[in-house]
Each structure stands twice: as structure tokens, then as C-alpha cells.
mmCIF file of C-alpha atoms and ligand atoms in Angstrom:
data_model
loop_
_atom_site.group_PDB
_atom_site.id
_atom_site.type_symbol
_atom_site.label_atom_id
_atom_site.label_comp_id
_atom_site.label_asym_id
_atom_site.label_seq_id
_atom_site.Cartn_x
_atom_site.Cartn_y
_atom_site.Cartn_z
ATOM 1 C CA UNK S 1 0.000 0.000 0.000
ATOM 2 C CA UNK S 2 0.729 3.693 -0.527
ATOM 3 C CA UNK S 3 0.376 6.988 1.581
ATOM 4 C CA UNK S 4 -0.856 8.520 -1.402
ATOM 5 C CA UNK S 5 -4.182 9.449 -2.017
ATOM 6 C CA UNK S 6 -4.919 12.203 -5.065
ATOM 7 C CA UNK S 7 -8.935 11.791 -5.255
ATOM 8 C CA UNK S 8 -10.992 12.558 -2.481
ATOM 9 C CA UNK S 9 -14.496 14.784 -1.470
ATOM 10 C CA UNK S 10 -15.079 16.989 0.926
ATOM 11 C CA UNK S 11 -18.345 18.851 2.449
ATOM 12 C CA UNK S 12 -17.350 21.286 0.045
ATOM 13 C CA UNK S 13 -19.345 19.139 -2.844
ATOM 14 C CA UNK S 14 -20.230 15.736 -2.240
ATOM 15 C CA UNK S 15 -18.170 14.000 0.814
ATOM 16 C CA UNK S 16 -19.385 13.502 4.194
ATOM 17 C CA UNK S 17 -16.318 14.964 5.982
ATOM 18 C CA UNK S 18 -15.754 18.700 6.373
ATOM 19 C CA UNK S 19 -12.277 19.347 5.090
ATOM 20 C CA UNK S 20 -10.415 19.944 8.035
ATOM 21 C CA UNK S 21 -11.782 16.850 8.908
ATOM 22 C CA UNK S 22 -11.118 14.876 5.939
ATOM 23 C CA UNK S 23 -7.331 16.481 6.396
ATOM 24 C CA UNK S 24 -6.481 14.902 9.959
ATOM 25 C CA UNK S 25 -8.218 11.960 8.885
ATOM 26 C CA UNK S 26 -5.790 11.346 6.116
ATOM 27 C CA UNK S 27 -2.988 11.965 8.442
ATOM 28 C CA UNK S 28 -3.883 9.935 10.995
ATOM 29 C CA UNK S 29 -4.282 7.436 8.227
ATOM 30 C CA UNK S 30 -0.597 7.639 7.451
ATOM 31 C CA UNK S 31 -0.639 9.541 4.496
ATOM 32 C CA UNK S 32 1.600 11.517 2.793
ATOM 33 C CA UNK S 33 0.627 12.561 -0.089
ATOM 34 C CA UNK S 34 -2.942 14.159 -0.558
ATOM 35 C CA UNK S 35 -5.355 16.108 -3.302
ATOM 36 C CA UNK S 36 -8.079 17.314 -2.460
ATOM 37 C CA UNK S 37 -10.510 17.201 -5.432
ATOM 38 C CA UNK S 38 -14.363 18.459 -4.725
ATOM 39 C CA UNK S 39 -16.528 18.051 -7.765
ATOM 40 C CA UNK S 40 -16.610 21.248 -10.471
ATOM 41 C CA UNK S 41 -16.115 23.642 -7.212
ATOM 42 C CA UNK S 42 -12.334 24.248 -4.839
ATOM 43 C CA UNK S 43 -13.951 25.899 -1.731
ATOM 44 C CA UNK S 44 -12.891 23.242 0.601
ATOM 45 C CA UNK S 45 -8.978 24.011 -0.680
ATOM 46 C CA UNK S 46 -7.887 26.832 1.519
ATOM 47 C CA UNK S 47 -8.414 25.177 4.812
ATOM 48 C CA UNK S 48 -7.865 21.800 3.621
ATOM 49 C CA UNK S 49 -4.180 22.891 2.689
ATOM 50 C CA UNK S 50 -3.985 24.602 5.863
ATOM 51 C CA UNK S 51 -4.795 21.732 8.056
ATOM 52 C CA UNK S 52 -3.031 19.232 5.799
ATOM 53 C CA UNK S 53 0.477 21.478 6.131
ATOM 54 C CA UNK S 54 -0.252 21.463 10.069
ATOM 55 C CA UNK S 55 -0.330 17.554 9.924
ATOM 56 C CA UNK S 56 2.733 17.463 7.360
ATOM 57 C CA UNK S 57 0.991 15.987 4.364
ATOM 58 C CA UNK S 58 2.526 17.205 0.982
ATOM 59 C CA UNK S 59 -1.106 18.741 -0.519
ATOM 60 C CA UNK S 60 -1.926 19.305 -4.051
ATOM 61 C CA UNK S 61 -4.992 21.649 -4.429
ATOM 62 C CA UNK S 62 -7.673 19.473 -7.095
ATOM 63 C CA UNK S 63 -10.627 19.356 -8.583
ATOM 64 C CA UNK S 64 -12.973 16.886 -10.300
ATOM 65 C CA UNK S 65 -14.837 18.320 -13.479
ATOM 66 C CA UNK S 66 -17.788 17.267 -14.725
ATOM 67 C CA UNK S 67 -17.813 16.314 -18.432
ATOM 68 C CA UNK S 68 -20.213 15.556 -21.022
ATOM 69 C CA UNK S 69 -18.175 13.517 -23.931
ATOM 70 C CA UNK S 70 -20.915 11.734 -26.852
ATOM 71 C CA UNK S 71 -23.581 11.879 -24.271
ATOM 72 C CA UNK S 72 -21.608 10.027 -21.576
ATOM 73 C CA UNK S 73 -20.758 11.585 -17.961
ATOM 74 C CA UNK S 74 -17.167 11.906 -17.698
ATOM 75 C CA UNK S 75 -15.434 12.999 -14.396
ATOM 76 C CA UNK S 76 -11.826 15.018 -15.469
ATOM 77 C CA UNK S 77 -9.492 15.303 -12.031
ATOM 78 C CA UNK S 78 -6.958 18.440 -12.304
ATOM 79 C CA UNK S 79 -3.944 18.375 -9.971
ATOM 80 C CA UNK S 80 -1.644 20.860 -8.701
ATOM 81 C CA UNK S 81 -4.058 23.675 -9.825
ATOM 82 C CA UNK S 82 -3.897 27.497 -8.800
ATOM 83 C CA UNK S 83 -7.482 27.433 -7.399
ATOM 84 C CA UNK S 84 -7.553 31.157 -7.488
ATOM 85 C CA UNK S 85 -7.219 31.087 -11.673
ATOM 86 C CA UNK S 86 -9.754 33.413 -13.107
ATOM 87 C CA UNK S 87 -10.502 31.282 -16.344
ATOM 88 C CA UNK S 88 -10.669 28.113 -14.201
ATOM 89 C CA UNK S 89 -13.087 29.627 -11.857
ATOM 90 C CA UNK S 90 -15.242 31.060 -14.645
ATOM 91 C CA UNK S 91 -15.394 27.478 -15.944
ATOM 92 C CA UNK S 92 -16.293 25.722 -12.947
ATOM 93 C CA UNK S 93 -19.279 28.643 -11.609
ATOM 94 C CA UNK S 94 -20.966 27.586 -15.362
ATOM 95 C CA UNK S 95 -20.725 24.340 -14.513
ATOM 96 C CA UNK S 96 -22.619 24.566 -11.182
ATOM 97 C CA UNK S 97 -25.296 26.610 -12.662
ATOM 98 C CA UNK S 98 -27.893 24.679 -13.121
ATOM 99 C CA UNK S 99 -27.597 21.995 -10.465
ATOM 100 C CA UNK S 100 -30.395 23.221 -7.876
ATOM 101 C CA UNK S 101 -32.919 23.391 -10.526
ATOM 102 C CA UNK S 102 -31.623 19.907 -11.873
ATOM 103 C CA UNK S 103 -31.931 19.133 -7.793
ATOM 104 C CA UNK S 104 -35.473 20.511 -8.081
ATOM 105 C CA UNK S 105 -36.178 18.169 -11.465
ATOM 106 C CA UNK S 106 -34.952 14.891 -10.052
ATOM 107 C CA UNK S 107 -37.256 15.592 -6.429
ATOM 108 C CA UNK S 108 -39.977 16.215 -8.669
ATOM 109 C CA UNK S 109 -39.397 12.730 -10.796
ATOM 110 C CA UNK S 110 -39.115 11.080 -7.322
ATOM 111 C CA UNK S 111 -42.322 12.706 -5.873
ATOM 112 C CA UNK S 112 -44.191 10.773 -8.906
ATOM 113 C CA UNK S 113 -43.243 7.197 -7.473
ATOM 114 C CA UNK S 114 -44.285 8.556 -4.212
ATOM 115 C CA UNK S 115 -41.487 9.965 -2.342
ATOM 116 C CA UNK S 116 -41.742 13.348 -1.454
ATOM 117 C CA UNK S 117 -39.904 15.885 0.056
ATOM 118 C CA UNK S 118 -36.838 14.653 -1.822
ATOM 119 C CA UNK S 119 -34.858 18.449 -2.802
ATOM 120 C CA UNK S 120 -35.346 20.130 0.940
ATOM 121 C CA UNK S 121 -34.205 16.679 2.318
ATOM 122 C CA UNK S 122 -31.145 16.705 0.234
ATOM 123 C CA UNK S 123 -30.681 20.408 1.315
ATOM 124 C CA UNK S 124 -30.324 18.928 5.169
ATOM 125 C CA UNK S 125 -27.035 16.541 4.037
ATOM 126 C CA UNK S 126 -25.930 19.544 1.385
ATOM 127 C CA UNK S 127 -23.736 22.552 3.262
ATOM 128 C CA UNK S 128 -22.706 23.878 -0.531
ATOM 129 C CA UNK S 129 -26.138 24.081 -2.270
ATOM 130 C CA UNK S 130 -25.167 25.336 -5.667
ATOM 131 C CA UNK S 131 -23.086 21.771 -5.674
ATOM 132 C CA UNK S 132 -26.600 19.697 -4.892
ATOM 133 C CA UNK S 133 -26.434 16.513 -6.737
ATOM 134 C CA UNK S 134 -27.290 12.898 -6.397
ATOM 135 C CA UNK S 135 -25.216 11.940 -3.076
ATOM 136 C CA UNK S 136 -27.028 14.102 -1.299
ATOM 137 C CA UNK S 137 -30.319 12.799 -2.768
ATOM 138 C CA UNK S 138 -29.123 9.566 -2.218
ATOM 139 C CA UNK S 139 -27.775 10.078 1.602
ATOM 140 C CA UNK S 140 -31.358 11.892 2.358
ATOM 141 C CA UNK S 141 -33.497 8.523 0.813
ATOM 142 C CA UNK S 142 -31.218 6.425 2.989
ATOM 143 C CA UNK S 143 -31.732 8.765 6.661
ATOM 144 C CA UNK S 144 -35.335 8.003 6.069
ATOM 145 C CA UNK S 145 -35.508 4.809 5.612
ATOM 146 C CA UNK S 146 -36.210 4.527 1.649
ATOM 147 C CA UNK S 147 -33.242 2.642 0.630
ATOM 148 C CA UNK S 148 -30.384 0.541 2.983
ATOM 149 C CA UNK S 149 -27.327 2.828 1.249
ATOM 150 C CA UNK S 150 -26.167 5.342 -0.955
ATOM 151 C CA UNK S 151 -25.309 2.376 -3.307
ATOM 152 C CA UNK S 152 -29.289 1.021 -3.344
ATOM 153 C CA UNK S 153 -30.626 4.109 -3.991
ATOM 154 C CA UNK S 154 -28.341 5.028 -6.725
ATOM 155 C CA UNK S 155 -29.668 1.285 -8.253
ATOM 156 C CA UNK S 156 -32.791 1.753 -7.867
ATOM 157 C CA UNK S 157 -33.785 5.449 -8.675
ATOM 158 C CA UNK S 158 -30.427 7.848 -9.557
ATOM 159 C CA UNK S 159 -28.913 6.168 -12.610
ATOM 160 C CA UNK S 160 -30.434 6.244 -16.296
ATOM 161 C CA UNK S 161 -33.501 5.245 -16.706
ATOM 162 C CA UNK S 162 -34.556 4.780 -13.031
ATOM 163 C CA UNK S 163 -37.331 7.567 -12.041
ATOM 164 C CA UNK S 164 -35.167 10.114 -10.687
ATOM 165 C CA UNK S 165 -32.590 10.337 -13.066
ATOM 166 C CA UNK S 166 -32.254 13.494 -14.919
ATOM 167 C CA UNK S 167 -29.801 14.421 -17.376
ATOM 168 C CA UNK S 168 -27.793 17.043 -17.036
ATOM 169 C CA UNK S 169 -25.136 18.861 -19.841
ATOM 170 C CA UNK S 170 -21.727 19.140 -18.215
ATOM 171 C CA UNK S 171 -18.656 20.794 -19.401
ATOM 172 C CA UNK S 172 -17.054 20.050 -22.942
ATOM 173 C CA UNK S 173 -13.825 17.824 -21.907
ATOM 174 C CA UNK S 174 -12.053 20.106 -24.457
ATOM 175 C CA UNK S 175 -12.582 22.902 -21.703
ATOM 176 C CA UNK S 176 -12.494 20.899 -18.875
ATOM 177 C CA UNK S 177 -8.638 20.219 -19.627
ATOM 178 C CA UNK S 178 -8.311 24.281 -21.055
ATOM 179 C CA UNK S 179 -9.427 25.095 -17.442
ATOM 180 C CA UNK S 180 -6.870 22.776 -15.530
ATOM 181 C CA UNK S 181 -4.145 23.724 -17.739
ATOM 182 C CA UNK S 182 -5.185 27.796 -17.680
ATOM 183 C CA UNK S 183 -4.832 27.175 -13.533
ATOM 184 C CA UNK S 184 -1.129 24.965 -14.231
ATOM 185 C CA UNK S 185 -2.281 21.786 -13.284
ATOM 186 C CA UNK S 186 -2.167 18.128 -14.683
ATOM 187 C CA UNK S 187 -5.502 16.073 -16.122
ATOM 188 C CA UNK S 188 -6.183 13.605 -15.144
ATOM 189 C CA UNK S 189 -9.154 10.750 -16.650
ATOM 190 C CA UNK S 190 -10.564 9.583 -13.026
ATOM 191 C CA UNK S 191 -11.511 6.089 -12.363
ATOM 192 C CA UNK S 192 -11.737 5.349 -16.349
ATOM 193 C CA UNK S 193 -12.739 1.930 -15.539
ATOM 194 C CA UNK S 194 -16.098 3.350 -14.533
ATOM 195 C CA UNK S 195 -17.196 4.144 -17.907
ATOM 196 C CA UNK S 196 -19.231 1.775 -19.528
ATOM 197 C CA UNK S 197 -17.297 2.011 -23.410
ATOM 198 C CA UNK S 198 -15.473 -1.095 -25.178
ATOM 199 C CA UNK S 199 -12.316 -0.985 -26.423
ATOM 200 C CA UNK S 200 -12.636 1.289 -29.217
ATOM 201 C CA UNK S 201 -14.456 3.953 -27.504
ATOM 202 C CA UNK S 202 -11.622 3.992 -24.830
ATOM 203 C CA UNK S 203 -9.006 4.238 -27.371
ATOM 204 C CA UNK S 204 -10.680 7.268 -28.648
ATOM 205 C CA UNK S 205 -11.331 9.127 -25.701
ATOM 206 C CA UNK S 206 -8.084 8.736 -24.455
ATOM 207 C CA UNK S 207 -6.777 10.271 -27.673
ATOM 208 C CA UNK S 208 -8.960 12.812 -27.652
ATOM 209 C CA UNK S 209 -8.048 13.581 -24.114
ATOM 210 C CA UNK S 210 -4.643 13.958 -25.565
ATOM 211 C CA UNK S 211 -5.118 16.110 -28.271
ATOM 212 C CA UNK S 212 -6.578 18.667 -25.605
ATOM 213 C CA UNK S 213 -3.718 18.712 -23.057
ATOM 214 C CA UNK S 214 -4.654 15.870 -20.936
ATOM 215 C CA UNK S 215 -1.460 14.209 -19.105
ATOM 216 C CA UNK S 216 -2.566 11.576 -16.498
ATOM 217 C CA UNK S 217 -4.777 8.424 -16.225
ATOM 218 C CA UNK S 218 -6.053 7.453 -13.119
ATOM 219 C CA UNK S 219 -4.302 3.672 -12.948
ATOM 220 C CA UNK S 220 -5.562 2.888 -9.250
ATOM 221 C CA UNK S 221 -8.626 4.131 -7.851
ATOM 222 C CA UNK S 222 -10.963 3.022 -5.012
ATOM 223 C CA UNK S 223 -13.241 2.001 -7.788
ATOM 224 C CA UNK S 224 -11.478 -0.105 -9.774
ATOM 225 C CA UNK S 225 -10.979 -3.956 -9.532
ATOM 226 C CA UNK S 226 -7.473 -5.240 -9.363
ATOM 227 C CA UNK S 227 -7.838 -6.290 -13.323
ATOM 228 C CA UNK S 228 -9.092 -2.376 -13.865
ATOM 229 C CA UNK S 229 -5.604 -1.295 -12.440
ATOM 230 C CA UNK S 230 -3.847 -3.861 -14.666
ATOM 231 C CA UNK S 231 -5.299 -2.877 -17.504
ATOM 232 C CA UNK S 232 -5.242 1.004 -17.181
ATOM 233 C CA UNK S 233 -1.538 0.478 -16.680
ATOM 234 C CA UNK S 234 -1.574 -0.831 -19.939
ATOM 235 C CA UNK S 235 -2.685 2.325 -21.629
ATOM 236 C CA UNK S 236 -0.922 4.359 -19.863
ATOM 237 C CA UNK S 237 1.970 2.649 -21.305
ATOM 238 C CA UNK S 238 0.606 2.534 -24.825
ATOM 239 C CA UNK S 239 -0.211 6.312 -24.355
ATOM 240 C CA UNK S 240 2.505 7.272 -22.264
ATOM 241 C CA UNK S 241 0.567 9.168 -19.312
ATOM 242 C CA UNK S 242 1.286 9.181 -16.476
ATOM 243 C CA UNK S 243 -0.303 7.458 -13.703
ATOM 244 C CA UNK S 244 -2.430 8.723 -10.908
ATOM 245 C CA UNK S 245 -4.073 6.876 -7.626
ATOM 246 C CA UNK S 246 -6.807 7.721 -5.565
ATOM 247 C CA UNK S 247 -9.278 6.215 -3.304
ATOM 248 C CA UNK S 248 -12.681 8.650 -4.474
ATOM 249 C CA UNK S 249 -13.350 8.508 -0.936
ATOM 250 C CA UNK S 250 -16.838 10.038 -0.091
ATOM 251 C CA UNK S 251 -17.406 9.140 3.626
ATOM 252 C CA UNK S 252 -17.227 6.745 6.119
ATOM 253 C CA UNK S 253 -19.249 3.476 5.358
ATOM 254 C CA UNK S 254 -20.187 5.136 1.766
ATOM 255 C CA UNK S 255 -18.367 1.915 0.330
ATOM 256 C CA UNK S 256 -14.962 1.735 -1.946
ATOM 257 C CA UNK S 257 -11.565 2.703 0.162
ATOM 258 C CA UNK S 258 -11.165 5.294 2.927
ATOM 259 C CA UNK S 259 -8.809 8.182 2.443
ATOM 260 C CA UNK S 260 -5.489 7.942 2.441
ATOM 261 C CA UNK S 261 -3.620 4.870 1.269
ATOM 262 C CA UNK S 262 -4.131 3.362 -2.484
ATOM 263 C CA UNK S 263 -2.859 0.237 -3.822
ATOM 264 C CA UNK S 264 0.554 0.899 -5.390
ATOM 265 C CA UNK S 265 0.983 1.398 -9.160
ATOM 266 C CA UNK S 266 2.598 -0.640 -11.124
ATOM 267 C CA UNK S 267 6.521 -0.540 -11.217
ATOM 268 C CA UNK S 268 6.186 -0.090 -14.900
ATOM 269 C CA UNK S 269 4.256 3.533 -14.940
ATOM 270 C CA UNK S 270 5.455 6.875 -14.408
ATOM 271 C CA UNK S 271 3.469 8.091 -11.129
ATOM 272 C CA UNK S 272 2.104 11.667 -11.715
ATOM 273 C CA UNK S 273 3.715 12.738 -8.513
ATOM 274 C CA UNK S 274 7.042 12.646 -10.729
ATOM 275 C CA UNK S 275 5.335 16.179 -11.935
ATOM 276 C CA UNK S 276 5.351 17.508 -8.057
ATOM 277 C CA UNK S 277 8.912 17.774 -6.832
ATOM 278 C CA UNK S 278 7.818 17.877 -3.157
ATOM 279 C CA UNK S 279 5.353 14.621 -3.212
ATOM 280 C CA UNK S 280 7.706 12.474 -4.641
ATOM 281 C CA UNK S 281 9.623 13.530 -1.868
ATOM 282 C CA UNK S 282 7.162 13.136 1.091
ATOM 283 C CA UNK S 283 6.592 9.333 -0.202
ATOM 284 C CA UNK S 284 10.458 8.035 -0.289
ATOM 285 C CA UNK S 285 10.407 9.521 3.369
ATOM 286 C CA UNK S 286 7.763 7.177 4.442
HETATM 287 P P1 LIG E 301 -23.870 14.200 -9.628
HETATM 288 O O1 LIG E 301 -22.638 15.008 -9.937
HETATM 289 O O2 LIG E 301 -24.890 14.952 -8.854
HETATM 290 O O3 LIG E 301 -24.434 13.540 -10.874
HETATM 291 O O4 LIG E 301 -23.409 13.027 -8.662
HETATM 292 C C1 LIG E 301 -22.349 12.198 -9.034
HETATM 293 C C2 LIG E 301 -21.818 11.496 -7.812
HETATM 294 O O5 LIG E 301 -22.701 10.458 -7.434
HETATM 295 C C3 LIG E 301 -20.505 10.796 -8.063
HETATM 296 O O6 LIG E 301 -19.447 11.687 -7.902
HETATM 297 C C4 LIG E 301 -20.495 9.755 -6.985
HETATM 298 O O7 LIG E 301 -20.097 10.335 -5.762
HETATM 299 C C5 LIG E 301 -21.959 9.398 -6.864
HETATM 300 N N1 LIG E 301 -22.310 8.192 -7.618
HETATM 301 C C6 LIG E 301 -22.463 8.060 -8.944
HETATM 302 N N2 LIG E 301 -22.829 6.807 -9.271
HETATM 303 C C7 LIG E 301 -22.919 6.121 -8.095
HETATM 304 C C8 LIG E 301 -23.269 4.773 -7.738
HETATM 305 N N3 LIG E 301 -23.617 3.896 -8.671
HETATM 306 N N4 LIG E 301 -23.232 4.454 -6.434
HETATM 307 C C9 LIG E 301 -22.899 5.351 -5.479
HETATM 308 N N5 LIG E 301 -22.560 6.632 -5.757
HETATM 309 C C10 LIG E 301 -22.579 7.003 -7.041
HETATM 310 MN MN1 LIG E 302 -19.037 12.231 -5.850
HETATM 311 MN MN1 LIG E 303 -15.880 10.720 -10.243
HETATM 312 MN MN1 LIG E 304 -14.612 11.544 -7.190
#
């Protein structure tokens, strides 16, 4: 195992922890090497690096960008970003736009198969509400007794075609990686063994991802299978990127890894924290 962990939510958008939490949590943990990466928003970032630095964790400020690519949802991690960058920023506050009345939407699907109450509900488990979205549906349904966990109500009413699924544009992944780059950081494709696309589809959305600036695959990640993080160390090979590993964790008992360690990668790929000078660092000290 590592003490690296470069894929993680706060309060902030959809994690369970507030980030000064989430920060001595990691550290506790053993970990050395940390990104914080909220969803399409970097509020959490200030005192997250604060609190991190306190505990002596290496921190790279993140972010995890929503993408639309051929109709899919794609999730874009940037690394090592300038959180303050004006052209990043702009991107991200489009982005949000839109998500409370998409909130709104999806509690009004669910109120037709008989649960109501489902948008001021989410509101309760939500301390960011222009970053409302489907965890904090899903955390809400599960407090009252509708579904056992986050992962049965996502089954049963939050993914396509269930009743409260709404779609929802995201950002072009063109601009997605213009934004991370703009603010100096690295993409990253997160947890690409989440899509559902074959072989050919992967091939071309990885060069695509390319062709717009995009650096780093996410090789290990709290949602991928052992085979996943075999094979995405394959392409980063064929592709040369460079590899990235995080757990994606949400919140205590919200399923996958807790924060802090990940699975090492493969001897074989170059580790994204070759780009940051101090993390690569921080982990031969462990
Ligand atoms: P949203 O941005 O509102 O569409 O919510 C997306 C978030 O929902 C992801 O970042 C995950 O945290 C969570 N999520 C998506 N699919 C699932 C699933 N099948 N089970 C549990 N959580 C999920
Ligand atoms: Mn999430
Ligand atoms: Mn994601
Ligand atoms: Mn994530």
C-alpha cells in the first residue's frame, strides 16, 4: 500500500467529511501525499491545505470536473491547480449553474413514485447548495428509511432510466482540460474503468483527451478492480501518461476505500507525482 491518495471529497461538494476533517483523517491514516478534489467547485482548498500542512501531508490543491463527452458523464481530475485562476473559476461557476434546478427536477421525478420531500431533504445533508447533486439525494433517501445505502438508492432510482434520473449537460472535456491547464495543473481521466465504453471507444477518448492537453490516467482508484488497475496500466503505457491513484473517498461506510492509502501502481508507470517535486519527496520519506 501507498500513503498517497490524489482523489478525495469533501463537504465542500459531495463528501461527508468537512475538510479539516477529511485532512487529519488522512494523516492519521498515514498519508503523505494528498489532493483534495471536490466536484466542479475548490472551496474546501484553503483550509484543507492549511490543516493538511499542520499535519505534514505534501497537498496538491484538485478538482474533479464534470464532463459531457458523446452523451456520456465523464469525471476530469486536475492536480496541482492554482485554485484562485480566473478562467478556471469562470469554468467551474458555469458548470454549477444549473444543479439546484436539476436538484429541483430529479425531487420532482421522485415525488411521482411517491417519495416526497426529496430536494429540501437533500438540502439537510448539502452545506454547498449550488453543488446539490445525487449523493445528497441519495444520503437523504437512505436517513429516512427509503433505501439501505447510498449504493441502493443510486440502483434503484439515480442512474439512467430509473425515475429520478435526470440528465444534465456538463462541461465540454475540451474545456475541462483548457481550465486545468489555464490554472497549471495536470488532467487527469478519473476512475476510467467506470465508464461503460469497449475498447474502441476507450481508445478514442483517451486520444482525444490527448489532443486537448490531458497528461494523467487514473491507474488505481478506489473504484477499480485489481484487473481495472492492470489494464489502465496498460494504456498508460501505450499512451505514455502518467499514472495517478486515488481512493474517491466520499465518507465513512459510503463503500470503496477510505482516504489515504491506495494500492501501489505498477513498477512499470510513471506516477504523476514525478510532476510535483515535493510529493515524490514526502513518499520516499515514508
Ligand atoms: P452528480 O454530480 O450529482 O451527478 O453526482 C455524481 C456522484 O454520485 C458521483 O461523484 C459519486 O459520488 C456518486 N455516484 C455516482 N454513481 C454512483 C453509484 N452507482 N453508487 C454510489 N454513488 C454514485
Ligand atoms: Mn461524488
Ligand atoms: Mn468521479
Ligand atoms: Mn470523485
Amino acid at each position: 500500500m501507498m500513503a498517497l491518495d490524489l482523489h478525495c471529497h469533501s463537504t465542500a461538494s459531495d463528501g461527508a467529511l468537512a475538510p479539516e476533517v477529511l485532512m487529519v483523517r488522512a494523516a492519521e491514516r498515514g498519508c503523505r501525499v494528498l489532493a483534495l478534489t471536490d466536484h466542479d467547485c475548490t472551496q474546501g482548498i484553503a483550509v484543507a491545505r492549511q490543516v493538511a500542512q499542520q499535519h505534514g501531508l505534501y497537498f496538491l490543491a484538485g478538482v474533479e470536473i464534470s464532463v459531457t463527452w458523446r452523451k456520456r458523464t465523464l469525471h476530469i481530475v486536475g492536480l496541482g491547480i492554482d485554485e484562485t485562476h480566473p478562467e478556471l473559476q469562470a469554468g467551474l461557476l458555469s458548470i454549477r449553474q444549473g444543479r439546484i434546478e436539476r436538484a429541483r427536477q430529479m425531487a420532482a421525478d421522485l415525488e411521482r413514485v411517491g417519495i416526497v420531500g426529496a430536494f429540501d431533504g437533500a438540502k439537510t445533508h448539502c452545506a454547498n447548495l449550488d453543488m446539490i447533486g445525487r449523493t445528497h439525494i441519495a444520503r437523504h433517501l437512505v436517513a429516512t428509511g427509503v433505501c439501505k445505502d447510498v449504493a441502493a438508492v443510486f440502483r434503484k432510482y439515480l442512474v439512467e432510466g430509473k425515475p429520478g434520473y435526470v440528465k444534465h449537460e456538463w462541461a465540454q472535456l475540451a474545456d475541462a482540460v483548457a481550465w486545468i491547464r489555464a490554472a497549471g495543473g495536470v488532467a487527469v481521466l478519473a476512475h476510467p474503468g467506470r465508464y461503460p465504453i469497449g475498447k474502441q471507444l476507450m481508445t478514442e477518448l483517451l486520444q482525444e483527451f490527448i489532443s486537448y492537453g490531458g497528461e494523467a490516467l487514473e491507474v488505481v482508484s478506489g473504484s477499480h478492480s485489481e484487473d481495472d488497475n492492470r489494464l489502465f496500466a496498460r494504456y498508460a503505457r501505450q499512451y505514455e501518461l502518467l499514472a495517478s491513484a486515488g481512493s474517491d473517498f466520499h465518507g465513512p461506510g459510503e463503500g470503496g476505500r477510505d482516504i489515504g492509502w491506495t494500492q501501489p501502481l505498477p513498477a512499470d508507470v510513471v506516477s504523476v507525482c514525478s510532476r510535483f517535486a515535493g510529493a515524490q519527496a514526502a513518499l520516499e520519506a515514508v
